Short mmCIF file of N, CA and C in Angstrom, two decimals:
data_model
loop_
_atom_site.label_atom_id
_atom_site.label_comp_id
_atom_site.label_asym_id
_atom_site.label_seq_id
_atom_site.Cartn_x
_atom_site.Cartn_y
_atom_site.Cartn_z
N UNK A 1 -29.02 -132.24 -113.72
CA UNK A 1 -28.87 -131.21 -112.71
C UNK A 1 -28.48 -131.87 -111.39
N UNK A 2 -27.47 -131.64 -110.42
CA UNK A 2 -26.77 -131.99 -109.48
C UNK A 2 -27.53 -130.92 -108.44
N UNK A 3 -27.86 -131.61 -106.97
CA UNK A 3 -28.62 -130.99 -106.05
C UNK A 3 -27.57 -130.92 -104.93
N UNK A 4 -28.14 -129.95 -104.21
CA UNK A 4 -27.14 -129.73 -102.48
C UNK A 4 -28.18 -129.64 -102.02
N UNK A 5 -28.71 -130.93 -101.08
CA UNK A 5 -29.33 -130.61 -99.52
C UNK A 5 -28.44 -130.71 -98.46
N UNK A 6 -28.91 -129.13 -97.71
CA UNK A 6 -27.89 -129.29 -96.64
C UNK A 6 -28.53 -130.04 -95.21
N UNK A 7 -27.65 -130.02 -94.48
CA UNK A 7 -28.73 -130.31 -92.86
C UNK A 7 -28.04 -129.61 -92.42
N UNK A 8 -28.99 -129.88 -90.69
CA UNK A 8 -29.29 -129.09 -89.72
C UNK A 8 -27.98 -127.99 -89.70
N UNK A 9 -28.39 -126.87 -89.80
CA UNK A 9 -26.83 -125.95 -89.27
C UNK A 9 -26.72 -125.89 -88.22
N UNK A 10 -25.46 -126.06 -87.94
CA UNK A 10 -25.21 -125.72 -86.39
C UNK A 10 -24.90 -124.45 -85.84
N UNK A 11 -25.49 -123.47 -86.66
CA UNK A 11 -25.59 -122.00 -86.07
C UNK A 11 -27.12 -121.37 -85.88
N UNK A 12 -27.97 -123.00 -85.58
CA UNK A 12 -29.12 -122.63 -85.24
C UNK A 12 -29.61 -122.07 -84.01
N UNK A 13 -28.81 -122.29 -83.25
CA UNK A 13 -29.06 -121.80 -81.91
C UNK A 13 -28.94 -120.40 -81.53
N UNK A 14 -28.31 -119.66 -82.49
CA UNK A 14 -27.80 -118.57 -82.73
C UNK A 14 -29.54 -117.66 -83.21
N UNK A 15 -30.30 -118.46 -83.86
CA UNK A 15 -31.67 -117.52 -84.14
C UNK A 15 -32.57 -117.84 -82.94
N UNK A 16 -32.92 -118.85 -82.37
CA UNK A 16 -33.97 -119.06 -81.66
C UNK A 16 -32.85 -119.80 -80.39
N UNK A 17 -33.25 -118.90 -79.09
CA UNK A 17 -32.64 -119.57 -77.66
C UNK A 17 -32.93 -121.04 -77.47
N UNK A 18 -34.48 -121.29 -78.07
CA UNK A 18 -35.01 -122.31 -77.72
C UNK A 18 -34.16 -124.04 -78.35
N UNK A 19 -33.27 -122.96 -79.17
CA UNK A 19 -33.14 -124.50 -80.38
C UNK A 19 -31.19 -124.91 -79.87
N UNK A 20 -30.78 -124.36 -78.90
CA UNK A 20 -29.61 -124.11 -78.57
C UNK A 20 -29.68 -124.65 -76.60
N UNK A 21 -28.43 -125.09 -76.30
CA UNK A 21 -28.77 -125.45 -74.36
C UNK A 21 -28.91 -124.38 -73.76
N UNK A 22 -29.68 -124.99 -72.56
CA UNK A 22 -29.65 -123.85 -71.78
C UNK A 22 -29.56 -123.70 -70.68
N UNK A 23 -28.93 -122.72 -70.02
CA UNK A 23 -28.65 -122.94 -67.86
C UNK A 23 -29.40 -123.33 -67.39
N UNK A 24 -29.52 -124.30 -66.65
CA UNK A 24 -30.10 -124.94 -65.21
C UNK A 24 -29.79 -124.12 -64.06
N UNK A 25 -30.55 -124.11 -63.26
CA UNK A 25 -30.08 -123.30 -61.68
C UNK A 25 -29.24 -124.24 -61.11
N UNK A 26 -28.67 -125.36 -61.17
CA UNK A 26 -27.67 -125.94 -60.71
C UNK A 26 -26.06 -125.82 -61.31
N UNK A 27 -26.17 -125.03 -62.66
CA UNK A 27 -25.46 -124.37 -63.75
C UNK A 27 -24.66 -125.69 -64.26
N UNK A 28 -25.70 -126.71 -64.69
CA UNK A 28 -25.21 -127.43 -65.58
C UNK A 28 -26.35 -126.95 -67.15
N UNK A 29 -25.95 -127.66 -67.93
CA UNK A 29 -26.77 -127.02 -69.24
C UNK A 29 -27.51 -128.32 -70.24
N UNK A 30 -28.88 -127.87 -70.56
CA UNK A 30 -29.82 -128.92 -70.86
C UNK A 30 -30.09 -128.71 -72.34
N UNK A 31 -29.95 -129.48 -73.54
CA UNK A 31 -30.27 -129.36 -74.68
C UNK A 31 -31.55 -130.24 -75.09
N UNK A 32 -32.82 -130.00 -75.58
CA UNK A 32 -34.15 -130.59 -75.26
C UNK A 32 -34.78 -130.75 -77.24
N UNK A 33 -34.86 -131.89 -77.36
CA UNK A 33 -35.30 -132.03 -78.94
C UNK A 33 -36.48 -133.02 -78.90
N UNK A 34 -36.76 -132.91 -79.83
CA UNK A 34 -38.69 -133.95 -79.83
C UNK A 34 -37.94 -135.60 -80.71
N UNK A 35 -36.91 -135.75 -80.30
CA UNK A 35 -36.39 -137.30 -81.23
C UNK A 35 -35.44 -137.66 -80.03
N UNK A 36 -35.05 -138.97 -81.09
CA UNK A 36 -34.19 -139.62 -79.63
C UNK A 36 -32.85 -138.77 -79.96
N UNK A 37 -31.99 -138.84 -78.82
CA UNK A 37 -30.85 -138.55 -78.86
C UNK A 37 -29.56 -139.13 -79.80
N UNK A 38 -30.14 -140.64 -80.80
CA UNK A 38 -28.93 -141.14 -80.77
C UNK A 38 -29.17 -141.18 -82.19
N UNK A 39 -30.69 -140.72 -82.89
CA UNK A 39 -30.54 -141.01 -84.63
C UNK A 39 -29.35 -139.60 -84.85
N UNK A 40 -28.81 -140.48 -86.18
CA UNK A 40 -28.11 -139.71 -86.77
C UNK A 40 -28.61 -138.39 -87.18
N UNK A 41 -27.93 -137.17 -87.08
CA UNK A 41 -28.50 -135.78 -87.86
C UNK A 41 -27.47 -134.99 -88.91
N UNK A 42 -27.10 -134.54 -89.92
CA UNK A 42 -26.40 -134.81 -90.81
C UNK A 42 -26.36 -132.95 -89.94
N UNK A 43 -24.87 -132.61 -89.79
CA UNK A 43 -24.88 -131.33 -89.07
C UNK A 43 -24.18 -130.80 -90.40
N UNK A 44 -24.19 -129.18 -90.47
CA UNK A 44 -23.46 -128.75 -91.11
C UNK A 44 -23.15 -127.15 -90.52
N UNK A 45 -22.01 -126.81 -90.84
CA UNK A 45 -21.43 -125.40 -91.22
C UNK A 45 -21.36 -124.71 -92.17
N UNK A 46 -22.97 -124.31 -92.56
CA UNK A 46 -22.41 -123.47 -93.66
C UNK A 46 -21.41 -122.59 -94.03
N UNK A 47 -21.34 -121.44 -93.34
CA UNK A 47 -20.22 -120.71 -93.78
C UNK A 47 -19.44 -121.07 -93.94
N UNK A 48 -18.69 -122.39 -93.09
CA UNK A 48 -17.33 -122.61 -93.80
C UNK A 48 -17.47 -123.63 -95.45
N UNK A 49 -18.75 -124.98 -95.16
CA UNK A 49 -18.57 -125.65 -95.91
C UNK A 49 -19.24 -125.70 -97.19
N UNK A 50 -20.47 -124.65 -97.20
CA UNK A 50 -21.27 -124.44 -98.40
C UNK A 50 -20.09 -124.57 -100.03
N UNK A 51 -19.65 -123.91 -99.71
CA UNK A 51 -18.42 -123.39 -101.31
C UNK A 51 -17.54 -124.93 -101.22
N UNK A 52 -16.96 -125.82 -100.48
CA UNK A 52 -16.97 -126.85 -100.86
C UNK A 52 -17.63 -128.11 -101.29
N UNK A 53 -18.86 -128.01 -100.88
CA UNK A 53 -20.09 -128.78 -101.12
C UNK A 53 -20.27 -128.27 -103.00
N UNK A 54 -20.22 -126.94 -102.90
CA UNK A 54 -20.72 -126.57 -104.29
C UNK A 54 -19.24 -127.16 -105.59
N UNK A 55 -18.12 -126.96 -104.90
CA UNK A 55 -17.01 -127.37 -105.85
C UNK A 55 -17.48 -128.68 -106.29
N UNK A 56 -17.28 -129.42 -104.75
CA UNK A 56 -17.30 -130.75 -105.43
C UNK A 56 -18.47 -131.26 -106.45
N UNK A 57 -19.85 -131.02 -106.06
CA UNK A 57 -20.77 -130.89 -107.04
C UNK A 57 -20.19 -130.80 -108.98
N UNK A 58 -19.86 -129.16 -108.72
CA UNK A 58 -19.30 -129.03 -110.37
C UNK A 58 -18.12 -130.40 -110.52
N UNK A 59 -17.07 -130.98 -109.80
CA UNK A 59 -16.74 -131.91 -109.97
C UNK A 59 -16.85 -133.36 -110.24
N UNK A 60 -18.26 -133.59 -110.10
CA UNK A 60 -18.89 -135.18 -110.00
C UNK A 60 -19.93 -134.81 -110.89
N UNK A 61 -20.01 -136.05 -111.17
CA UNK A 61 -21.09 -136.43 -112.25
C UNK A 61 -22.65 -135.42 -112.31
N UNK A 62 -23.31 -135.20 -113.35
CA UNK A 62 -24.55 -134.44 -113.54
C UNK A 62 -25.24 -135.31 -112.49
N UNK A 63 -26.63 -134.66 -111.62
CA UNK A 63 -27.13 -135.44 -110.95
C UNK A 63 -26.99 -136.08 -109.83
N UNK A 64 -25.66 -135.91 -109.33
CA UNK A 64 -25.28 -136.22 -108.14
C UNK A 64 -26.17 -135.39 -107.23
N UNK A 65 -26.81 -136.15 -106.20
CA UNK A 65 -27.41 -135.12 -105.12
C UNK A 65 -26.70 -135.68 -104.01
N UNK A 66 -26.36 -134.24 -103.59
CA UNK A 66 -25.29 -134.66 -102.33
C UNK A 66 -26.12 -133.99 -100.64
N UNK A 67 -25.59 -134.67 -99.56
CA UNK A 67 -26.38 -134.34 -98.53
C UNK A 67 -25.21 -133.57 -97.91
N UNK A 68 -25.22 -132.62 -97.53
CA UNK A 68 -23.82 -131.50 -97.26
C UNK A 68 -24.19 -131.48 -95.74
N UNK A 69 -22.73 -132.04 -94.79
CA UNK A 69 -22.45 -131.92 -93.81
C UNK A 69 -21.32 -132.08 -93.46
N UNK A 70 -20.74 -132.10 -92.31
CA UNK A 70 -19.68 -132.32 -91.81
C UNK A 70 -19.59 -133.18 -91.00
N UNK A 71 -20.62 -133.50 -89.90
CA UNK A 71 -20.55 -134.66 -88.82
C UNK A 71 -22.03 -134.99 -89.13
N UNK A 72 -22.12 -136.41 -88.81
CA UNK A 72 -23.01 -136.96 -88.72
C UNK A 72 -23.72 -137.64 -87.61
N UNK A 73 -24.41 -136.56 -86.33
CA UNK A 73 -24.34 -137.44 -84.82
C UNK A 73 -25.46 -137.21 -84.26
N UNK A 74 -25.88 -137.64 -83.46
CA UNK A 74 -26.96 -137.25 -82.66
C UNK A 74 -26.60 -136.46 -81.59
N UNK A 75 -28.36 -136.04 -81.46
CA UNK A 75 -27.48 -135.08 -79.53
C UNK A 75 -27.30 -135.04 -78.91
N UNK A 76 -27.35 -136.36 -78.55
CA UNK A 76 -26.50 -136.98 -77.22
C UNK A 76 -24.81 -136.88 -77.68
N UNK A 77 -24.44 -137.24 -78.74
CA UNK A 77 -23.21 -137.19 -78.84
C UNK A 77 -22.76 -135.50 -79.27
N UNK A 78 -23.73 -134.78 -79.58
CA UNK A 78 -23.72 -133.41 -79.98
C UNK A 78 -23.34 -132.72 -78.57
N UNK A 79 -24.37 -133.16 -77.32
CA UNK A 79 -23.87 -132.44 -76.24
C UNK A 79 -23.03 -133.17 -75.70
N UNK A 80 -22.19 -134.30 -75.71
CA UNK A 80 -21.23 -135.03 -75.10
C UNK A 80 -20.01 -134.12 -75.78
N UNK A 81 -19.98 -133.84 -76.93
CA UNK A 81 -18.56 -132.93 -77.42
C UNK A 81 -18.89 -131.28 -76.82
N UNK A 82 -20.16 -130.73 -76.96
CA UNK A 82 -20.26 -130.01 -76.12
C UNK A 82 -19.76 -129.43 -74.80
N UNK A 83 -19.93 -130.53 -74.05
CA UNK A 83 -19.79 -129.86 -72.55
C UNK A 83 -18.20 -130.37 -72.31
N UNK A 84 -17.68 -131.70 -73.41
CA UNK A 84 -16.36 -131.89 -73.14
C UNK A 84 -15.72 -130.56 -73.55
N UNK A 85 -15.72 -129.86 -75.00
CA UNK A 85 -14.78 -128.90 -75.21
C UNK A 85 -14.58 -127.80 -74.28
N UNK A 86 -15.87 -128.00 -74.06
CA UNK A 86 -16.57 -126.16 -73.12
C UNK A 86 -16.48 -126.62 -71.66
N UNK A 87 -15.82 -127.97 -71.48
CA UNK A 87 -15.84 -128.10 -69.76
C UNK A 87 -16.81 -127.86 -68.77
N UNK A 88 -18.01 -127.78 -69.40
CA UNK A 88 -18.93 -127.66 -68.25
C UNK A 88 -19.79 -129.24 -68.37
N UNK A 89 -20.59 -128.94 -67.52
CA UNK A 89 -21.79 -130.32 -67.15
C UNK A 89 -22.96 -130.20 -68.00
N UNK A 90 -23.48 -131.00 -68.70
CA UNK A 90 -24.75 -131.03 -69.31
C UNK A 90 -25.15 -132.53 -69.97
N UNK A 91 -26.20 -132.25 -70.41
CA UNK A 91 -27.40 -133.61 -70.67
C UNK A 91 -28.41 -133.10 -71.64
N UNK A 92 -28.62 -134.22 -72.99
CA UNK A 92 -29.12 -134.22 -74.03
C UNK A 92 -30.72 -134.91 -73.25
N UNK A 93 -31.63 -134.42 -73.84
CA UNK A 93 -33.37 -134.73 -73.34
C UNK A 93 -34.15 -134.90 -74.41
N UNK A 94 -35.01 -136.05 -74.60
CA UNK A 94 -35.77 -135.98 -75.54
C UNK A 94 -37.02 -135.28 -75.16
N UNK A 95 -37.96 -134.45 -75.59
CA UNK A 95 -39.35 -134.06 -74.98
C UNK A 95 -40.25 -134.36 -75.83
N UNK A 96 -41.42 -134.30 -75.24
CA UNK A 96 -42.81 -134.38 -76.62
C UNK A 96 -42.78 -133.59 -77.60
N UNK A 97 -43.11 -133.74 -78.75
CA UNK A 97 -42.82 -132.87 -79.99
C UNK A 97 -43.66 -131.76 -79.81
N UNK A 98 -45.11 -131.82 -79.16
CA UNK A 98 -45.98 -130.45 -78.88
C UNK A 98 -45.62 -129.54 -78.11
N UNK A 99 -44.52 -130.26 -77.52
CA UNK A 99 -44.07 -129.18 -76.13
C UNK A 99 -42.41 -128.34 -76.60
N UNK A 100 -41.96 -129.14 -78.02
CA UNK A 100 -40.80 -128.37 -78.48
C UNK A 100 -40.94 -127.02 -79.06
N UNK A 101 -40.58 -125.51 -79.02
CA UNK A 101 -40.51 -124.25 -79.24
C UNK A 101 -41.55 -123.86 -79.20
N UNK A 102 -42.72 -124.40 -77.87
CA UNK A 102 -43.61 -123.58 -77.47
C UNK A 102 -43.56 -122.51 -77.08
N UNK A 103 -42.13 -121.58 -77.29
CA UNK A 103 -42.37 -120.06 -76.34
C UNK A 103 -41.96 -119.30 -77.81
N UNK A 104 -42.05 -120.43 -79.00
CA UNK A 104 -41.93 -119.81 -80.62
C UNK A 104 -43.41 -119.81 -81.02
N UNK A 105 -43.35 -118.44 -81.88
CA UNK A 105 -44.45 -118.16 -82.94
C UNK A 105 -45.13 -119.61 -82.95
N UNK A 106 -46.74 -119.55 -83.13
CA UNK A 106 -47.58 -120.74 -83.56
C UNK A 106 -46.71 -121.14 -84.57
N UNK A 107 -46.96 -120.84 -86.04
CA UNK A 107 -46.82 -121.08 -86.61
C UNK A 107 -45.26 -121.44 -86.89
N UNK A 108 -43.83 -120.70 -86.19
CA UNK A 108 -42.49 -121.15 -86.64
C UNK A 108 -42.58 -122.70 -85.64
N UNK A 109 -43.06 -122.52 -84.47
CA UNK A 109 -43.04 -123.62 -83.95
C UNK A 109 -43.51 -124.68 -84.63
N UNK A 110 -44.80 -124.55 -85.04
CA UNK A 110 -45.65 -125.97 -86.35
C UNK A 110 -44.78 -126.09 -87.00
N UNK A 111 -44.20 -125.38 -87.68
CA UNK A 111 -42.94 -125.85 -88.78
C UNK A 111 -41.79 -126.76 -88.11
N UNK A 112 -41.35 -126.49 -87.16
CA UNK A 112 -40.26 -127.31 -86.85
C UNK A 112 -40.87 -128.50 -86.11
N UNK A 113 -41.54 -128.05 -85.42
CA UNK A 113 -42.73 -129.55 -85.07
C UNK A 113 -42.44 -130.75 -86.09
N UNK A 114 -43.14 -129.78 -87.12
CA UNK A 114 -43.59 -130.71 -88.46
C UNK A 114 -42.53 -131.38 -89.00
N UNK A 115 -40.99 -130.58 -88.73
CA UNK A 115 -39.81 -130.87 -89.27
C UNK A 115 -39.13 -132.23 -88.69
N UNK A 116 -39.20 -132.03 -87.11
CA UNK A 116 -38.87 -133.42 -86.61
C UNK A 116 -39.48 -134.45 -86.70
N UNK A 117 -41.21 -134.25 -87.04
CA UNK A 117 -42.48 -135.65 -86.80
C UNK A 117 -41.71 -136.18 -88.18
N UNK A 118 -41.72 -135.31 -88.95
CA UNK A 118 -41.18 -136.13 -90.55
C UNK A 118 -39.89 -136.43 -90.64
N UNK A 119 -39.12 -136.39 -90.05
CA UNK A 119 -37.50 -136.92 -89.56
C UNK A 119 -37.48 -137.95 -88.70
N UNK A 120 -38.51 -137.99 -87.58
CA UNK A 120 -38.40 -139.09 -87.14
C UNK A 120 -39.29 -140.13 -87.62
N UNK A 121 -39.90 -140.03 -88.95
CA UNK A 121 -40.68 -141.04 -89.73
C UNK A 121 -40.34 -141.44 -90.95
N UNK A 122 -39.37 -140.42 -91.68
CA UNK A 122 -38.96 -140.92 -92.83
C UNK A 122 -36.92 -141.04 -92.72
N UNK A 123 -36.76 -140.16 -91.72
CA UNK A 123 -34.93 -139.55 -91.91
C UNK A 123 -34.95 -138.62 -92.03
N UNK A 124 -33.73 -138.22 -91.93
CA UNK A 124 -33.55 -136.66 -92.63
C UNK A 124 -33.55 -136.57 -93.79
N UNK A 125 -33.61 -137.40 -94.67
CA UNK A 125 -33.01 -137.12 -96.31
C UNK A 125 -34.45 -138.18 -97.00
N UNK A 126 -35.91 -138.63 -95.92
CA UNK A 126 -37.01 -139.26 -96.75
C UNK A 126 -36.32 -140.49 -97.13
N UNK A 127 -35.52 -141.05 -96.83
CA UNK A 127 -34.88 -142.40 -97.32
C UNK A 127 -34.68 -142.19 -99.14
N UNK A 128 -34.04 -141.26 -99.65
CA UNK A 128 -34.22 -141.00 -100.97
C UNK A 128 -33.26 -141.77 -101.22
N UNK A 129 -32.94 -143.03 -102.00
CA UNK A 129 -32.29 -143.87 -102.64
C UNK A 129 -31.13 -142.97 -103.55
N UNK A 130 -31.40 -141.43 -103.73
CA UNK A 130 -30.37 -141.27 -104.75
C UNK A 130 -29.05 -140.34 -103.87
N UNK A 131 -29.22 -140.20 -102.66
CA UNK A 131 -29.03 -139.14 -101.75
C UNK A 131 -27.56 -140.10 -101.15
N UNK A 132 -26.45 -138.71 -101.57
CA UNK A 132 -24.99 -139.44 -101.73
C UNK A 132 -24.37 -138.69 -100.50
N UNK A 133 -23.44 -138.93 -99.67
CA UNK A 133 -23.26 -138.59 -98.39
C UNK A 133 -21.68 -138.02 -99.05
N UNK A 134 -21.00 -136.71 -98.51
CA UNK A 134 -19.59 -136.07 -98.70
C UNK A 134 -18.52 -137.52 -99.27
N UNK A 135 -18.71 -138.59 -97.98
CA UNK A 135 -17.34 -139.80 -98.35
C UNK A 135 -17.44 -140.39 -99.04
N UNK A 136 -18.97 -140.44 -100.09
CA UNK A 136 -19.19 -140.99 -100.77
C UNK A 136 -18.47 -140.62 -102.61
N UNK A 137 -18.44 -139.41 -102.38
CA UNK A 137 -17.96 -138.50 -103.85
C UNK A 137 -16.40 -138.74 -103.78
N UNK A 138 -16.19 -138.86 -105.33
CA UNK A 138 -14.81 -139.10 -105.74
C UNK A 138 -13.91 -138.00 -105.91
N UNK A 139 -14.49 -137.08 -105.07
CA UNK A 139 -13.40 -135.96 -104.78
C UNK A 139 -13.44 -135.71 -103.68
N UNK A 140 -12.01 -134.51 -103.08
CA UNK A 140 -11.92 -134.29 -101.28
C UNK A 140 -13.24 -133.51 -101.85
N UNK A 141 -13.67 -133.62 -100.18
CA UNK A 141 -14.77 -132.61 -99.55
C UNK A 141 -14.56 -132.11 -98.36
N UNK A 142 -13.51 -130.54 -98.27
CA UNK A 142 -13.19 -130.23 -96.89
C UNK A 142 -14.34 -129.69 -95.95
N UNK A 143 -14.24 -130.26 -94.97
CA UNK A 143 -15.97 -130.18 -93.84
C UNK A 143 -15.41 -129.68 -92.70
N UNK A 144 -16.36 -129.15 -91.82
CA UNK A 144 -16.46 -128.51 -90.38
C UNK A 144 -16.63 -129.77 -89.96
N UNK A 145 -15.83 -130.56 -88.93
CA UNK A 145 -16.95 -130.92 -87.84
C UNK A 145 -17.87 -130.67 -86.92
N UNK A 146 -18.61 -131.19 -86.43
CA UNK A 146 -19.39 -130.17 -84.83
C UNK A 146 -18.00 -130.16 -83.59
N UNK A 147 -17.28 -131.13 -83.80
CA UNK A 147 -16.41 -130.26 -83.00
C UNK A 147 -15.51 -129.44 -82.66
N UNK A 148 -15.51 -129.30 -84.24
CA UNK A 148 -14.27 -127.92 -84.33
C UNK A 148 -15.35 -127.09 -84.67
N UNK A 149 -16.40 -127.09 -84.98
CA UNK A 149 -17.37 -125.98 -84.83
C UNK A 149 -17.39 -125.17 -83.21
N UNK A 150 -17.95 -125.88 -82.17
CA UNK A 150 -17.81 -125.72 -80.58
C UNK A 150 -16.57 -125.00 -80.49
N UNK A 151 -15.41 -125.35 -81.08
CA UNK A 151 -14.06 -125.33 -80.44
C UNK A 151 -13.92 -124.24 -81.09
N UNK A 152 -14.27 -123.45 -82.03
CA UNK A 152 -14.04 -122.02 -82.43
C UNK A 152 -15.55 -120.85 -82.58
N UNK A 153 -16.03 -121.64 -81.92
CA UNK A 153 -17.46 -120.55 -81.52
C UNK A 153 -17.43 -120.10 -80.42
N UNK A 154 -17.71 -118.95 -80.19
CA UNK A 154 -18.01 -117.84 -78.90
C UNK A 154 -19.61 -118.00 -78.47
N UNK A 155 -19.69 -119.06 -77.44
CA UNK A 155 -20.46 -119.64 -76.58
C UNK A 155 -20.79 -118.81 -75.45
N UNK A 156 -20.80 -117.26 -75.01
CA UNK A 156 -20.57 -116.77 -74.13
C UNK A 156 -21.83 -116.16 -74.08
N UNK A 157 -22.57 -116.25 -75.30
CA UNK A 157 -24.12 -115.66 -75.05
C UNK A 157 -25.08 -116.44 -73.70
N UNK A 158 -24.59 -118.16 -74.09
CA UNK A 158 -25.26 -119.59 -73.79
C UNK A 158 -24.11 -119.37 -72.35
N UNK A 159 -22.98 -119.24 -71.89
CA UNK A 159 -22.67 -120.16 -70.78
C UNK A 159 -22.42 -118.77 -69.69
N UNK A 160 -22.40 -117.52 -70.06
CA UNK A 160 -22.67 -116.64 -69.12
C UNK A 160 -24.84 -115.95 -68.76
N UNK A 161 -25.83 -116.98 -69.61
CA UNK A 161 -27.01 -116.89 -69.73
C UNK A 161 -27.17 -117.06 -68.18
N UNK A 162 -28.67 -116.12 -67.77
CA UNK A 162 -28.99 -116.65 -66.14
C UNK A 162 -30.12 -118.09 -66.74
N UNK A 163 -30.14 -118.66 -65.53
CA UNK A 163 -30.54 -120.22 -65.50
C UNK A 163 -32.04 -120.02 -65.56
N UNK A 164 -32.59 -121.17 -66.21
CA UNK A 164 -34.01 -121.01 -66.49
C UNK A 164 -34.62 -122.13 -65.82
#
């Protein structure tokens, strides 16, 4: 049996304000995560890239577990393509993990808490020795990047927001 773990989508910001940047009263824009800015995070687009993740799968060997993304960056480099496409000013922040989606549910907040303490202790993928990355498979795998993600998303919820 051949597995698809995906990562982080990048249409998370889209459910919770908190998980997406946000206005400064100086109207530059601040993106705030409980890890450093520079480990890798395996991003993905589902909608566009799920159905290629799944082709290539039926194409490669039984057992292949594949880690489905498109870019692979941290958020420092996440908000560096950010504020370049979108032309505005902003800055990636690491914060304490107790203090990340405190204005979320106890409990959705514990979960993602829990999600980064164990990402920033094992990886994103637990260091699983069998865990095969898109360039790795012997077939194409057409992917979103995060920056053609930015470059065709309607950002107008986030850059017309009043400043917090």
């Amino acid at each position: 049996m051949s597995t698809l773990q995906m990562g982080e989508y990048v249409t998370n910001w889209k459910q919770f304000a908190g998980l997406g940047p946000r206005k400064l009263p100086d109207g530059s824009y601040l993106l705030v995560k409980p890890c450093p800015g520079d480990v890798p995070i395996p991003m993905v687009y589902t909608a566009n890239d799920t159905g290629s993740f799944v082709k290539a799968l039926v194409q490669s060997p039984p057992g292949t577990n594949l880690l489905g993304y498109g870019s692979l960056i941290g958020w420092s480099e996440y908000m560096r393509l950010w504020t370049s496409v979108l032309k505005v000013s902003g800055r990636f922040e690491q914060i304490p993990i107790e203090t990340y989606m405190d204005k979320a549910p106890v409990n959705l907040a514990k979960e993602i808490q829990e999600a980064y303490a164990y990402q920033a202790e094992f990886g994103w993928d637990g260091g699983d020795p069998s865990i095969v990355h898109p360039k790795d498979l012997l077939v194409d795998v057409p992917t979103t990047s995060v920056e053609e993600y930015i470059r065709g998303e309607d950002w107008s919820s986030v850059l017309e927001a009043q400043s917090t």
